[in-house]
PDB file of C-alpha atoms in Angstrom:
ATOM      1  CA  GLN A   7      55.157   6.760  21.876  1.00 72.00           C
ATOM      2  CA  GLN A   8      54.348   4.283  24.622  1.00 84.00           C
ATOM      3  CA  PRO A   9      53.940   0.757  23.218  1.00 90.00           C
ATOM      4  CA  VAL A  10      50.590  -1.001  23.303  1.00 93.00           C
ATOM      5  CA  GLN A  11      50.221  -4.177  25.334  1.00 95.00           C
ATOM      6  CA  SER A  12      47.390  -6.672  25.116  1.00 95.00           C
ATOM      7  CA  PRO A  13      45.562  -7.984  26.938  1.00 96.00           C
ATOM      8  CA  GLN A  14      45.457  -5.509  29.815  1.00 94.00           C
ATOM      9  CA  ALA A  15      44.677  -8.294  32.244  1.00 96.00           C
ATOM     10  CA  VAL A  16      44.315 -12.058  32.158  1.00 96.00           C
ATOM     11  CA  ILE A  17      43.356 -14.732  34.675  1.00 97.00           C
ATOM     12  CA  LEU A  18      44.635 -18.257  34.201  1.00 95.00           C
ATOM     13  CA  ARG A  19      44.309 -21.545  35.987  1.00 96.00           C
ATOM     14  CA  GLU A  20      47.506 -23.388  36.820  1.00 96.00           C
ATOM     15  CA  GLY A  21      48.780 -25.262  33.790  1.00 95.00           C
ATOM     16  CA  GLU A  22      47.111 -23.032  31.209  1.00 96.00           C
ATOM     17  CA  ASP A  23      49.020 -21.085  28.571  1.00 96.00           C
ATOM     18  CA  ALA A  24      48.967 -17.351  27.864  1.00 96.00           C
ATOM     19  CA  VAL A  25      50.289 -14.906  25.300  1.00 97.00           C
ATOM     20  CA  ILE A  26      51.032 -11.245  25.950  1.00 97.00           C
ATOM     21  CA  ASN A  27      51.504  -8.991  22.957  1.00 97.00           C
ATOM     22  CA  CYS A  28      53.458  -5.773  22.609  1.00 95.00           C
ATOM     23  CA  SER A  29      53.428  -3.481  19.594  1.00 94.00           C
ATOM     24  CA  SER A  30      55.183  -0.251  18.786  1.00 90.00           C
ATOM     25  CA  SER A  31      54.595   2.468  16.227  1.00 87.00           C
ATOM     26  CA  LYS A  32      58.343   3.060  15.914  1.00 83.00           C
ATOM     27  CA  ALA A  33      61.127   1.003  14.357  1.00 78.00           C
ATOM     28  CA  LEU A  34      62.699  -1.119  17.052  1.00 80.00           C
ATOM     29  CA  TYR A  35      66.228  -2.152  17.926  1.00 81.00           C
ATOM     30  CA  SER A  36      65.287  -4.551  20.695  1.00 85.00           C
ATOM     31  CA  VAL A  37      62.534  -5.483  23.105  1.00 89.00           C
ATOM     32  CA  HIS A  38      62.948  -6.026  26.836  1.00 90.00           C
ATOM     33  CA  TRP A  39      60.528  -7.968  29.024  1.00 92.00           C
ATOM     34  CA  TYR A  40      60.179  -7.510  32.786  1.00 94.00           C
ATOM     35  CA  ARG A  41      57.899  -8.957  35.449  1.00 95.00           C
ATOM     36  CA  GLN A  42      56.825  -7.154  38.580  1.00 95.00           C
ATOM     37  CA  LYS A  43      55.183  -8.853  41.528  1.00 95.00           C
ATOM     38  CA  HIS A  44      52.878  -6.826  43.728  1.00 91.00           C
ATOM     39  CA  GLY A  45      54.811  -4.437  45.956  1.00 89.00           C
ATOM     40  CA  GLU A  46      58.173  -5.371  44.469  1.00 93.00           C
ATOM     41  CA  ALA A  47      60.564  -3.952  41.899  1.00 94.00           C
ATOM     42  CA  PRO A  48      60.457  -5.052  38.247  1.00 94.00           C
ATOM     43  CA  VAL A  49      62.733  -7.973  37.452  1.00 93.00           C
ATOM     44  CA  PHE A  50      64.334  -8.688  34.098  1.00 89.00           C
ATOM     45  CA  LEU A  51      63.080 -11.679  32.090  1.00 90.00           C
ATOM     46  CA  MET A  52      64.756 -11.382  28.709  1.00 87.00           C
ATOM     47  CA  ILE A  53      65.907  -9.172  25.858  1.00 85.00           C
ATOM     48  CA  LEU A  54      65.323  -9.902  22.184  1.00 86.00           C
ATOM     49  CA  LEU A  55      67.675  -8.275  19.727  1.00 79.00           C
ATOM     50  CA  LYS A  56      67.140  -9.868  16.351  1.00 64.00           C
ATOM     51  CA  GLY A  57      64.023 -10.016  14.220  1.00 60.00           C
ATOM     52  CA  GLY A  58      62.202 -13.320  14.634  1.00 58.00           C
ATOM     53  CA  GLU A  59      64.540 -14.488  17.350  1.00 61.00           C
ATOM     54  CA  GLN A  60      63.014 -16.387  20.231  1.00 63.00           C
ATOM     55  CA  LYS A  61      64.500 -16.590  23.672  1.00 64.00           C
ATOM     56  CA  GLY A  62      63.392 -18.591  26.637  1.00 66.00           C
ATOM     57  CA  HIS A  63      63.413 -18.397  30.392  1.00 67.00           C
ATOM     58  CA  ASP A  64      62.180 -21.580  32.054  1.00 73.00           C
ATOM     59  CA  LYS A  65      58.724 -22.066  30.479  1.00 84.00           C
ATOM     60  CA  ILE A  66      58.495 -18.441  29.409  1.00 89.00           C
ATOM     61  CA  SER A  67      59.610 -17.587  25.898  1.00 90.00           C
ATOM     62  CA  ALA A  68      59.296 -14.606  23.597  1.00 91.00           C
ATOM     63  CA  SER A  69      59.498 -13.676  19.950  1.00 89.00           C
ATOM     64  CA  PHE A  70      60.357 -10.440  18.232  1.00 89.00           C
ATOM     65  CA  ASN A  71      59.182  -9.538  14.749  1.00 88.00           C
ATOM     66  CA  GLU A  72      61.286  -6.551  13.793  1.00 85.00           C
ATOM     67  CA  LYS A  73      59.389  -5.855  10.572  1.00 86.00           C
ATOM     68  CA  LYS A  74      56.018  -5.754  12.309  1.00 88.00           C
ATOM     69  CA  GLN A  75      57.493  -3.908  15.331  1.00 88.00           C
ATOM     70  CA  GLN A  76      55.888  -6.480  17.581  1.00 91.00           C
ATOM     71  CA  SER A  77      56.911  -8.841  20.338  1.00 92.00           C
ATOM     72  CA  SER A  78      54.989 -11.583  22.098  1.00 94.00           C
ATOM     73  CA  LEU A  79      55.618 -13.268  25.439  1.00 95.00           C
ATOM     74  CA  TYR A  80      54.522 -16.893  25.759  1.00 94.00           C
ATOM     75  CA  LEU A  81      53.845 -18.440  29.157  1.00 94.00           C
ATOM     76  CA  THR A  82      53.499 -22.205  28.981  1.00 92.00           C
ATOM     77  CA  ALA A  83      51.938 -24.408  31.651  1.00 92.00           C
ATOM     78  CA  SER A  84      51.571 -21.431  33.971  1.00 93.00           C
ATOM     79  CA  GLN A  85      52.513 -21.700  37.628  1.00 93.00           C
ATOM     80  CA  LEU A  86      51.257 -19.697  40.601  1.00 95.00           C
ATOM     81  CA  SER A  87      54.646 -17.950  40.685  1.00 94.00           C
ATOM     82  CA  TYR A  88      53.972 -16.442  37.248  1.00 95.00           C
ATOM     83  CA  SER A  89      51.422 -14.037  38.714  1.00 96.00           C
ATOM     84  CA  GLY A  90      52.396 -10.403  38.370  1.00 96.00           C
ATOM     85  CA  THR A  91      52.458  -7.548  35.912  1.00 96.00           C
ATOM     86  CA  TYR A  92      54.439  -8.013  32.723  1.00 96.00           C
ATOM     87  CA  PHE A  93      56.010  -5.033  31.007  1.00 95.00           C
ATOM     88  CA  CYS A  94      57.451  -4.887  27.549  1.00 93.00           C
ATOM     89  CA  GLY A  95      60.103  -2.268  26.910  1.00 89.00           C
ATOM     90  CA  PRO A  96      60.790  -1.600  23.260  1.00 83.00           C
ATOM     91  CA  GLN A  97      64.017   0.163  22.493  1.00 79.00           C
ATOM     92  CA  MET A  98      63.807   2.478  19.513  1.00 73.00           C
ATOM     93  CA  LYS A  99      66.401   2.376  16.759  1.00 63.00           C
ATOM     94  CA  THR A 100      66.873   6.100  17.083  1.00 58.00           C
ATOM     95  CA  SER A 101      67.637   5.967  20.781  1.00 61.00           C
ATOM     96  CA  TYR A 102      69.908   3.192  21.884  1.00 57.00           C
ATOM     97  CA  ASP A 103      69.927   4.192  25.484  1.00 63.00           C
ATOM     98  CA  LYS A 104      66.250   4.603  26.253  1.00 74.00           C
ATOM     99  CA  VAL A 105      63.637   1.951  26.866  1.00 80.00           C
ATOM    100  CA  ILE A 106      60.011   3.089  26.860  1.00 85.00           C
ATOM    101  CA  PHE A 107      57.900   0.680  28.881  1.00 89.00           C
ATOM    102  CA  GLY A 108      54.364  -0.305  28.048  1.00 88.00           C
ATOM    103  CA  PRO A 109      51.466   0.054  30.533  1.00 90.00           C
ATOM    104  CA  GLY A 110      51.790  -3.558  31.618  1.00 93.00           C
ATOM    105  CA  THR A 111      49.655  -6.711  31.524  1.00 96.00           C
ATOM    106  CA  SER A 112      48.339  -8.017  34.819  1.00 96.00           C
ATOM    107  CA  LEU A 113      48.472 -11.809  34.930  1.00 97.00           C
ATOM    108  CA  SER A 114      46.876 -13.808  37.738  1.00 96.00           C
ATOM    109  CA  VAL A 115      47.321 -17.556  38.025  1.00 96.00           C
ATOM    110  CA  ILE A 116      44.822 -19.312  40.261  1.00 96.00           C
ATOM    111  CA  PRO A 117      44.822 -22.915  41.537  1.00 94.00           C
TER     112      PRO A 117
ATOM    113  CA  ASP B   1      75.957  -4.836  50.454  1.00 59.00           C
ATOM    114  CA  ALA B   2      76.226  -5.102  46.700  1.00 69.00           C
ATOM    115  CA  GLY B   3      73.330  -4.000  44.575  1.00 92.00           C
ATOM    116  CA  ILE B   4      71.147  -0.982  44.108  1.00 96.00           C
ATOM    117  CA  THR B   5      69.523   0.770  47.044  1.00 96.00           C
ATOM    118  CA  GLN B   6      67.078   3.627  47.416  1.00 97.00           C
ATOM    119  CA  SER B   7      66.353   5.880  50.342  1.00 97.00           C
ATOM    120  CA  PRO B   8      64.054   6.684  51.902  1.00 97.00           C
ATOM    121  CA  ARG B   9      61.690   3.802  51.179  1.00 96.00           C
ATOM    122  CA  TYR B  10      58.673   5.851  52.248  1.00 97.00           C
ATOM    123  CA  LYS B  11      58.269   9.607  52.353  1.00 97.00           C
ATOM    124  CA  ILE B  12      55.384  11.898  53.151  1.00 98.00           C
ATOM    125  CA  THR B  13      55.807  15.568  52.380  1.00 97.00           C
ATOM    126  CA  GLU B  14      53.722  18.673  51.801  1.00 97.00           C
ATOM    127  CA  THR B  15      53.031  20.622  48.652  1.00 97.00           C
ATOM    128  CA  GLY B  16      55.789  23.105  47.872  1.00 97.00           C
ATOM    129  CA  ARG B  17      58.541  21.386  49.822  1.00 97.00           C
ATOM    130  CA  GLN B  18      61.776  20.201  48.281  1.00 97.00           C
ATOM    131  CA  VAL B  19      62.374  16.461  48.407  1.00 98.00           C
ATOM    132  CA  THR B  20      65.421  14.439  47.387  1.00 98.00           C
ATOM    133  CA  LEU B  21      65.285  10.739  46.678  1.00 98.00           C
ATOM    134  CA  MET B  22      68.580   8.906  46.818  1.00 98.00           C
ATOM    135  CA  CYS B  23      69.837   6.056  44.654  1.00 98.00           C
ATOM    136  CA  HIS B  24      73.117   4.201  45.128  1.00 97.00           C
ATOM    137  CA  GLN B  25      74.564   1.280  43.160  1.00 96.00           C
ATOM    138  CA  THR B  26      77.688  -0.740  43.871  1.00 95.00           C
ATOM    139  CA  TRP B  27      78.237  -2.314  40.442  1.00 90.00           C
ATOM    140  CA  SER B  28      79.876   0.723  38.803  1.00 88.00           C
ATOM    141  CA  HIS B  29      77.246   0.553  36.068  1.00 90.00           C
ATOM    142  CA  SER B  30      77.571   3.406  33.617  1.00 89.00           C
ATOM    143  CA  TYR B  31      73.839   3.986  33.093  1.00 89.00           C
ATOM    144  CA  MET B  32      71.310   4.967  35.738  1.00 92.00           C
ATOM    145  CA  PHE B  33      67.615   5.723  35.381  1.00 93.00           C
ATOM    146  CA  TRP B  34      64.719   7.191  37.342  1.00 96.00           C
ATOM    147  CA  TYR B  35      61.164   5.991  36.708  1.00 95.00           C
ATOM    148  CA  ARG B  36      57.847   6.790  38.283  1.00 96.00           C
ATOM    149  CA  GLN B  37      55.077   4.237  38.419  1.00 95.00           C
ATOM    150  CA  ASP B  38      51.414   5.160  38.575  1.00 92.00           C
ATOM    151  CA  LEU B  39      48.350   2.985  38.077  1.00 81.00           C
ATOM    152  CA  GLY B  40      47.485   2.754  34.415  1.00 73.00           C
ATOM    153  CA  HIS B  41      50.733   4.296  33.209  1.00 78.00           C
ATOM    154  CA  GLY B  42      53.285   1.595  33.848  1.00 86.00           C
ATOM    155  CA  LEU B  43      56.860   2.759  34.247  1.00 91.00           C
ATOM    156  CA  ARG B  44      57.597   6.219  32.900  1.00 92.00           C
ATOM    157  CA  LEU B  45      61.160   7.422  32.480  1.00 91.00           C
ATOM    158  CA  ILE B  46      61.906  10.706  34.239  1.00 94.00           C
ATOM    159  CA  TYR B  47      65.649  11.165  33.695  1.00 94.00           C
ATOM    160  CA  TYR B  48      68.592   9.001  32.869  1.00 92.00           C
ATOM    161  CA  SER B  49      72.353   9.277  32.952  1.00 92.00           C
ATOM    162  CA  ALA B  50      74.926   7.634  30.692  1.00 88.00           C
ATOM    163  CA  ALA B  51      77.867   8.436  32.967  1.00 89.00           C
ATOM    164  CA  ALA B  52      78.946  10.813  35.692  1.00 92.00           C
ATOM    165  CA  ASP B  53      78.082  14.414  34.758  1.00 92.00           C
ATOM    166  CA  ILE B  54      75.973  13.273  31.778  1.00 92.00           C
ATOM    167  CA  THR B  55      72.208  13.375  32.215  1.00 94.00           C
ATOM    168  CA  ASP B  56      69.258  13.576  29.846  1.00 91.00           C
ATOM    169  CA  LYS B  57      65.506  13.937  30.018  1.00 92.00           C
ATOM    170  CA  GLY B  58      63.083  11.078  29.702  1.00 89.00           C
ATOM    171  CA  GLU B  59      59.334  11.143  29.049  1.00 88.00           C
ATOM    172  CA  VAL B  60      58.204  13.105  32.117  1.00 92.00           C
ATOM    173  CA  PRO B  61      61.044  15.349  33.385  1.00 95.00           C
ATOM    174  CA  ASP B  62      59.033  18.452  34.392  1.00 96.00           C
ATOM    175  CA  GLY B  63      59.305  19.292  38.076  1.00 97.00           C
ATOM    176  CA  TYR B  64      62.355  17.084  38.640  1.00 98.00           C
ATOM    177  CA  VAL B  65      66.088  17.736  38.799  1.00 97.00           C
ATOM    178  CA  VAL B  66      68.900  15.188  38.757  1.00 97.00           C
ATOM    179  CA  SER B  67      72.633  15.243  39.191  1.00 95.00           C
ATOM    180  CA  ARG B  68      75.376  12.670  38.950  1.00 96.00           C
ATOM    181  CA  SER B  69      78.696  13.773  40.334  1.00 95.00           C
ATOM    182  CA  LYS B  70      79.756  10.206  41.142  1.00 94.00           C
ATOM    183  CA  THR B  71      79.132   7.055  39.115  1.00 94.00           C
ATOM    184  CA  GLU B  72      77.463   5.260  42.006  1.00 96.00           C
ATOM    185  CA  ASN B  73      74.944   7.929  43.029  1.00 97.00           C
ATOM    186  CA  PHE B  74      72.011   9.391  41.138  1.00 98.00           C
ATOM    187  CA  PRO B  75      69.772  11.581  43.348  1.00 98.00           C
ATOM    188  CA  LEU B  76      66.394  12.824  42.149  1.00 98.00           C
ATOM    189  CA  THR B  77      65.108  16.137  43.506  1.00 98.00           C
ATOM    190  CA  LEU B  78      61.576  17.458  43.432  1.00 97.00           C
ATOM    191  CA  GLU B  79      62.219  21.180  43.772  1.00 95.00           C
ATOM    192  CA  SER B  80      58.670  22.091  44.783  1.00 97.00           C
ATOM    193  CA  ALA B  81      56.575  18.986  45.310  1.00 97.00           C
ATOM    194  CA  THR B  82      53.042  18.833  43.911  1.00 97.00           C
ATOM    195  CA  ARG B  83      50.252  16.334  44.600  1.00 97.00           C
ATOM    196  CA  SER B  84      50.580  14.986  41.065  1.00 96.00           C
ATOM    197  CA  GLN B  85      54.069  13.794  41.995  1.00 97.00           C
ATOM    198  CA  THR B  86      52.635  11.308  44.471  1.00 97.00           C
ATOM    199  CA  SER B  87      53.916   8.045  43.061  1.00 97.00           C
ATOM    200  CA  VAL B  88      56.285   5.132  43.474  1.00 97.00           C
ATOM    201  CA  TYR B  89      59.762   6.009  42.225  1.00 98.00           C
ATOM    202  CA  PHE B  90      62.175   3.378  40.969  1.00 97.00           C
ATOM    203  CA  CYS B  91      65.838   3.836  40.299  1.00 97.00           C
ATOM    204  CA  ALA B  92      67.608   1.413  37.943  1.00 94.00           C
ATOM    205  CA  SER B  93      71.116   0.852  36.654  1.00 93.00           C
ATOM    206  CA  SER B  94      72.590  -0.876  33.627  1.00 88.00           C
ATOM    207  CA  ASP B  95      75.979  -1.525  32.135  1.00 80.00           C
ATOM    208  CA  TRP B  96      74.428  -1.005  28.688  1.00 67.00           C
ATOM    209  CA  SER B  97      76.679  -2.311  25.964  1.00 60.00           C
ATOM    210  CA  GLY B  98      74.851  -1.927  22.655  1.00 56.00           C
ATOM    211  CA  GLY B  99      71.408  -2.390  24.120  1.00 55.00           C
ATOM    212  CA  ALA B 100      71.999  -5.934  25.277  1.00 57.00           C
ATOM    213  CA  ASP B 101      72.096  -5.321  28.986  1.00 68.00           C
ATOM    214  CA  THR B 102      69.623  -5.715  31.794  1.00 80.00           C
ATOM    215  CA  GLN B 103      68.301  -2.918  33.919  1.00 87.00           C
ATOM    216  CA  TYR B 104      68.478  -3.693  37.626  1.00 91.00           C
ATOM    217  CA  PHE B 105      65.826  -1.947  39.662  1.00 95.00           C
ATOM    218  CA  GLY B 106      66.033  -0.682  43.212  1.00 96.00           C
ATOM    219  CA  PRO B 107      63.280  -1.487  45.742  1.00 96.00           C
ATOM    220  CA  GLY B 108      61.429   1.777  45.114  1.00 96.00           C
ATOM    221  CA  THR B 109      60.452   4.843  47.139  1.00 97.00           C
ATOM    222  CA  ARG B 110      56.791   5.473  47.837  1.00 97.00           C
ATOM    223  CA  LEU B 111      56.284   9.242  47.921  1.00 97.00           C
ATOM    224  CA  THR B 112      53.097  10.900  49.106  1.00 97.00           C
ATOM    225  CA  VAL B 113      52.628  14.639  48.641  1.00 97.00           C
ATOM    226  CA  LEU B 114      49.853  16.114  50.786  1.00 96.00           C
TER     227      LEU B 114
END
């Protein structure tokens, strides 16, 4: 039931772009995205509620394709501060109060 | 201070002992959650609560007990700790209105069971 995230890990140089994908086998109501820096708690990035809707947070944006049960996180012109582990958290249509997080994608931005 | 706090931040215990991890939030959020985080597994939901006196199981509830007598507190008890329960535990809260709300995470408790 846990969603699949890809890639598992990625290393970028400052200024490069990255895409993190999240897919679920279940029909989705929404998708949450969080970032966790090493040794810290996860921090909310954004929630996507509607199919195809894109939201943005600084130079980080995301899309949600409800029909394909997929979401993608786009990091543009990456900065050192983007380093961390990114978790998607799909919320199933059958359970409005539970978010099942994916295993995470480790992203490292180097100078 | 406002926010969500967890105590203790670090705990070492022995197999078979009872351990209680505390979680306190000052926002009066209706929903509270307990997750464990292990390498390779991400964040796994243990239990959650929609309101005081309402709790429900998550993905990995075995070996854990929760209670919520007050809105602001959501303690997690390991009745008889096992080595497999060595993990980092995060508490979170949310005001949850139709799935559009953020979960706010506490700083975590690192638990080691010897």
